[in-house]
Amino acid sequence: MRAFREAVEAGDLEAVEALLAEDVVFTSPVVFKPYPGKAITAAILRAVTRVFEDFRYERELGGGDGRDHALVFRARVGERELSGCDFIHLDEDGLIDELTVMVRPLSGAQALAEAMGARFDEILQEAEARSAPAS
């Protein structure tokens, strides 16, 4: 998905969030349960941009119907190099309704889990603030 890739590469997190469906489901490479909803997904993606260093997409793959995409990436978390893939599914409106991330090797996934775990309270607070109704 070119729009998502370009927004991530540009660091335009507002554009990334605009591509997410309200009912998007994010599946983490290091946590068993998926995270449903735009607010938590956007908060997680914002935190990941602070954790990943030297992030770059290397390849983009597409499915036959145009609704399934895979973006292969490389990054570093501290001293750990990792490679991974963002699996993206689009809904009928062209918005991302599923985002699954996988990473390897195990040492890279462990470094990612540790770095994200250290930020998870602030991720939850941001998600709650973004999903709270405006008064």
Short mmCIF file of the C-alpha atoms (twelve columns), coordinates in Angstrom:
data_MODEL
# 
_entry.id   MODEL 
# 
loop_
_atom_site.group_PDB 
_atom_site.id 
_atom_site.type_symbol 
_atom_site.label_atom_id 
_atom_site.label_alt_id 
_atom_site.label_comp_id 
_atom_site.label_asym_id 
_atom_site.label_seq_id 
_atom_site.Cartn_x 
_atom_site.Cartn_y 
_atom_site.Cartn_z 
_atom_site.pdbx_PDB_model_num 
ATOM 1   C CA . MET A 1   0.000   0.000   0.000  1 
ATOM 2   C CA . ARG A 2   1.847   2.995   -1.328 1 
ATOM 3   C CA . ALA A 3   0.036   5.666   0.741  1 
ATOM 4   C CA . PHE A 4   0.827   3.900   4.033  1 
ATOM 5   C CA . ARG A 5   4.436   3.286   3.025  1 
ATOM 6   C CA . GLU A 6   4.973   6.887   1.950  1 
ATOM 7   C CA . ALA A 7   3.390   8.248   5.140  1 
ATOM 8   C CA . VAL A 8   5.529   5.991   7.351  1 
ATOM 9   C CA . GLU A 9   8.701   6.810   5.435  1 
ATOM 10  C CA . ALA A 10  7.942   10.548  5.697  1 
ATOM 11  C CA . GLY A 11  7.202   10.263  9.420  1 
ATOM 12  C CA . ASP A 12  3.728   11.675  8.771  1 
ATOM 13  C CA . LEU A 13  1.843   9.950   11.573 1 
ATOM 14  C CA . GLU A 14  -1.321  11.994  11.009 1 
ATOM 15  C CA . ALA A 15  -1.463  10.638  7.446  1 
ATOM 16  C CA . VAL A 16  -0.864  7.111   8.751  1 
ATOM 17  C CA . GLU A 17  -3.725  7.505   11.229 1 
ATOM 18  C CA . ALA A 18  -6.022  8.826   8.488  1 
ATOM 19  C CA . LEU A 19  -5.512  5.541   6.598  1 
ATOM 20  C CA . LEU A 20  -6.798  3.461   9.533  1 
ATOM 21  C CA . ALA A 21  -10.397 2.279   9.714  1 
ATOM 22  C CA . GLU A 22  -12.162 2.994   13.031 1 
ATOM 23  C CA . ASP A 23  -12.431 -0.773  13.608 1 
ATOM 24  C CA . VAL A 24  -8.841  -1.613  12.592 1 
ATOM 25  C CA . VAL A 25  -7.273  -4.562  14.399 1 
ATOM 26  C CA . PHE A 26  -3.548  -4.413  15.141 1 
ATOM 27  C CA . THR A 27  -1.741  -7.691  15.776 1 
ATOM 28  C CA . SER A 28  1.620   -7.250  17.460 1 
ATOM 29  C CA . PRO A 29  4.657   -9.420  16.823 1 
ATOM 30  C CA . VAL A 30  5.276   -9.725  20.566 1 
ATOM 31  C CA . VAL A 31  1.846   -9.811  22.242 1 
ATOM 32  C CA . PHE A 32  -0.679  -12.618 21.903 1 
ATOM 33  C CA . LYS A 33  -3.944  -10.677 21.898 1 
ATOM 34  C CA . PRO A 34  -4.772  -8.266  19.075 1 
ATOM 35  C CA . TYR A 35  -5.547  -4.612  19.759 1 
ATOM 36  C CA . PRO A 36  -8.859  -3.460  18.249 1 
ATOM 37  C CA . GLY A 37  -9.505  0.161   17.365 1 
ATOM 38  C CA . LYS A 38  -7.986  3.148   15.664 1 
ATOM 39  C CA . ALA A 39  -6.898  4.990   18.829 1 
ATOM 40  C CA . ILE A 40  -4.783  2.158   20.266 1 
ATOM 41  C CA . THR A 41  -3.372  1.226   16.856 1 
ATOM 42  C CA . ALA A 42  -2.321  4.816   16.159 1 
ATOM 43  C CA . ALA A 43  -0.760  5.124   19.634 1 
ATOM 44  C CA . ILE A 44  1.204   1.911   19.138 1 
ATOM 45  C CA . LEU A 45  2.436   3.069   15.726 1 
ATOM 46  C CA . ARG A 46  3.545   6.411   17.198 1 
ATOM 47  C CA . ALA A 47  5.524   4.592   19.895 1 
ATOM 48  C CA . VAL A 48  7.116   2.256   17.365 1 
ATOM 49  C CA . THR A 49  8.485   5.253   15.471 1 
ATOM 50  C CA . ARG A 50  10.314  6.247   18.659 1 
ATOM 51  C CA . VAL A 51  11.650  2.707   19.227 1 
ATOM 52  C CA . PHE A 52  12.792  1.743   15.730 1 
ATOM 53  C CA . GLU A 53  16.054  3.212   14.492 1 
ATOM 54  C CA . ASP A 54  17.256  3.156   10.885 1 
ATOM 55  C CA . PHE A 55  13.800  1.974   9.784  1 
ATOM 56  C CA . ARG A 56  13.416  1.354   6.054  1 
ATOM 57  C CA . TYR A 57  11.045  -0.544  3.821  1 
ATOM 58  C CA . GLU A 58  12.787  -2.827  1.341  1 
ATOM 59  C CA . ARG A 59  9.962   -4.395  -0.650 1 
ATOM 60  C CA . GLU A 60  6.269   -4.111  -1.247 1 
ATOM 61  C CA . LEU A 61  4.127   -7.086  -2.220 1 
ATOM 62  C CA . GLY A 62  0.480   -7.047  -3.246 1 
ATOM 63  C CA . GLY A 63  -2.304  -9.590  -3.380 1 
ATOM 64  C CA . GLY A 64  -4.396  -10.327 -6.422 1 
ATOM 65  C CA . ASP A 65  -7.507  -8.405  -5.339 1 
ATOM 66  C CA . GLY A 66  -5.617  -5.253  -4.321 1 
ATOM 67  C CA . ARG A 67  -6.809  -5.439  -0.718 1 
ATOM 68  C CA . ASP A 68  -3.873  -7.397  0.720  1 
ATOM 69  C CA . HIS A 69  -0.372  -5.960  0.955  1 
ATOM 70  C CA . ALA A 70  2.936   -6.846  2.591  1 
ATOM 71  C CA . LEU A 71  5.684   -4.323  3.303  1 
ATOM 72  C CA . VAL A 72  9.051   -5.873  4.156  1 
ATOM 73  C CA . PHE A 73  11.260  -3.743  6.412  1 
ATOM 74  C CA . ARG A 74  14.531  -3.594  8.310  1 
ATOM 75  C CA . ALA A 75  15.215  -1.662  11.499 1 
ATOM 76  C CA . ARG A 76  17.251  -1.610  14.648 1 
ATOM 77  C CA . VAL A 77  16.195  -1.552  18.295 1 
ATOM 78  C CA . GLY A 78  19.228  -0.563  20.314 1 
ATOM 79  C CA . GLU A 79  22.001  -2.918  19.217 1 
ATOM 80  C CA . ARG A 80  19.606  -5.498  17.743 1 
ATOM 81  C CA . GLU A 81  19.020  -5.647  14.006 1 
ATOM 82  C CA . LEU A 82  15.686  -7.001  12.906 1 
ATOM 83  C CA . SER A 83  13.698  -7.602  9.788  1 
ATOM 84  C CA . GLY A 84  9.984   -7.807  9.548  1 
ATOM 85  C CA . CYS A 85  6.838   -7.440  7.561  1 
ATOM 86  C CA . ASP A 86  3.702   -5.328  7.856  1 
ATOM 87  C CA . PHE A 87  0.728   -7.324  6.553  1 
ATOM 88  C CA . ILE A 88  -2.062  -4.934  5.617  1 
ATOM 89  C CA . HIS A 89  -5.667  -5.631  4.644  1 
ATOM 90  C CA . LEU A 90  -7.955  -2.918  3.291  1 
ATOM 91  C CA . ASP A 91  -11.690 -2.703  3.826  1 
ATOM 92  C CA . GLU A 92  -14.251 -1.854  1.130  1 
ATOM 93  C CA . ASP A 93  -13.503 1.856   1.593  1 
ATOM 94  C CA . GLY A 94  -9.758  1.403   1.079  1 
ATOM 95  C CA . LEU A 95  -8.927  1.923   4.764  1 
ATOM 96  C CA . ILE A 96  -6.686  -0.392  6.755  1 
ATOM 97  C CA . ASP A 97  -8.841  -2.753  8.795  1 
ATOM 98  C CA . GLU A 98  -6.109  -5.276  9.654  1 
ATOM 99  C CA . LEU A 99  -2.449  -4.594  10.396 1 
ATOM 100 C CA . THR A 100 -0.302  -7.538  11.453 1 
ATOM 101 C CA . VAL A 101 3.404   -7.115  12.133 1 
ATOM 102 C CA . MET A 102 5.934   -9.932  12.284 1 
ATOM 103 C CA . VAL A 103 9.629   -9.589  13.115 1 
ATOM 104 C CA . ARG A 104 12.708  -11.759 13.324 1 
ATOM 105 C CA . PRO A 105 15.084  -12.863 14.761 1 
ATOM 106 C CA . LEU A 106 13.973  -13.707 18.269 1 
ATOM 107 C CA . SER A 107 16.592  -11.393 19.805 1 
ATOM 108 C CA . GLY A 108 15.184  -8.496  17.766 1 
ATOM 109 C CA . ALA A 109 11.621  -9.361  18.800 1 
ATOM 110 C CA . GLN A 110 12.727  -9.504  22.442 1 
ATOM 111 C CA . ALA A 111 14.403  -6.085  22.183 1 
ATOM 112 C CA . LEU A 112 11.242  -4.694  20.571 1 
ATOM 113 C CA . ALA A 113 9.037   -6.226  23.278 1 
ATOM 114 C CA . GLU A 114 11.203  -4.731  26.022 1 
ATOM 115 C CA . ALA A 115 11.300  -1.254  24.443 1 
ATOM 116 C CA . MET A 116 7.567   -1.175  23.741 1 
ATOM 117 C CA . GLY A 117 6.719   -2.627  27.144 1 
ATOM 118 C CA . ALA A 118 8.590   0.237   28.793 1 
ATOM 119 C CA . ARG A 119 6.322   2.687   26.928 1 
ATOM 120 C CA . PHE A 120 3.037   0.843   27.209 1 
ATOM 121 C CA . ASP A 121 1.506   2.955   29.973 1 
ATOM 122 C CA . GLU A 122 1.994   6.098   27.878 1 
ATOM 123 C CA . ILE A 123 0.631   4.257   24.811 1 
ATOM 124 C CA . LEU A 124 -2.556  3.401   26.721 1 
ATOM 125 C CA . GLN A 125 -2.898  6.952   28.048 1 
ATOM 126 C CA . GLU A 126 -2.542  8.381   24.530 1 
ATOM 127 C CA . ALA A 127 -5.097  5.924   23.155 1 
ATOM 128 C CA . GLU A 128 -7.582  6.756   25.917 1 
ATOM 129 C CA . ALA A 129 -7.116  10.506  25.350 1 
ATOM 130 C CA . ARG A 130 -7.653  10.122  21.592 1 
ATOM 131 C CA . SER A 131 -10.738 7.953   21.966 1 
ATOM 132 C CA . ALA A 132 -12.384 10.091  24.669 1 
ATOM 133 C CA . PRO A 133 -15.379 12.015  23.362 1 
ATOM 134 C CA . ALA A 134 -14.764 15.727  22.924 1 
ATOM 135 C CA . SER A 135 -16.678 17.881  25.381 1 
# 
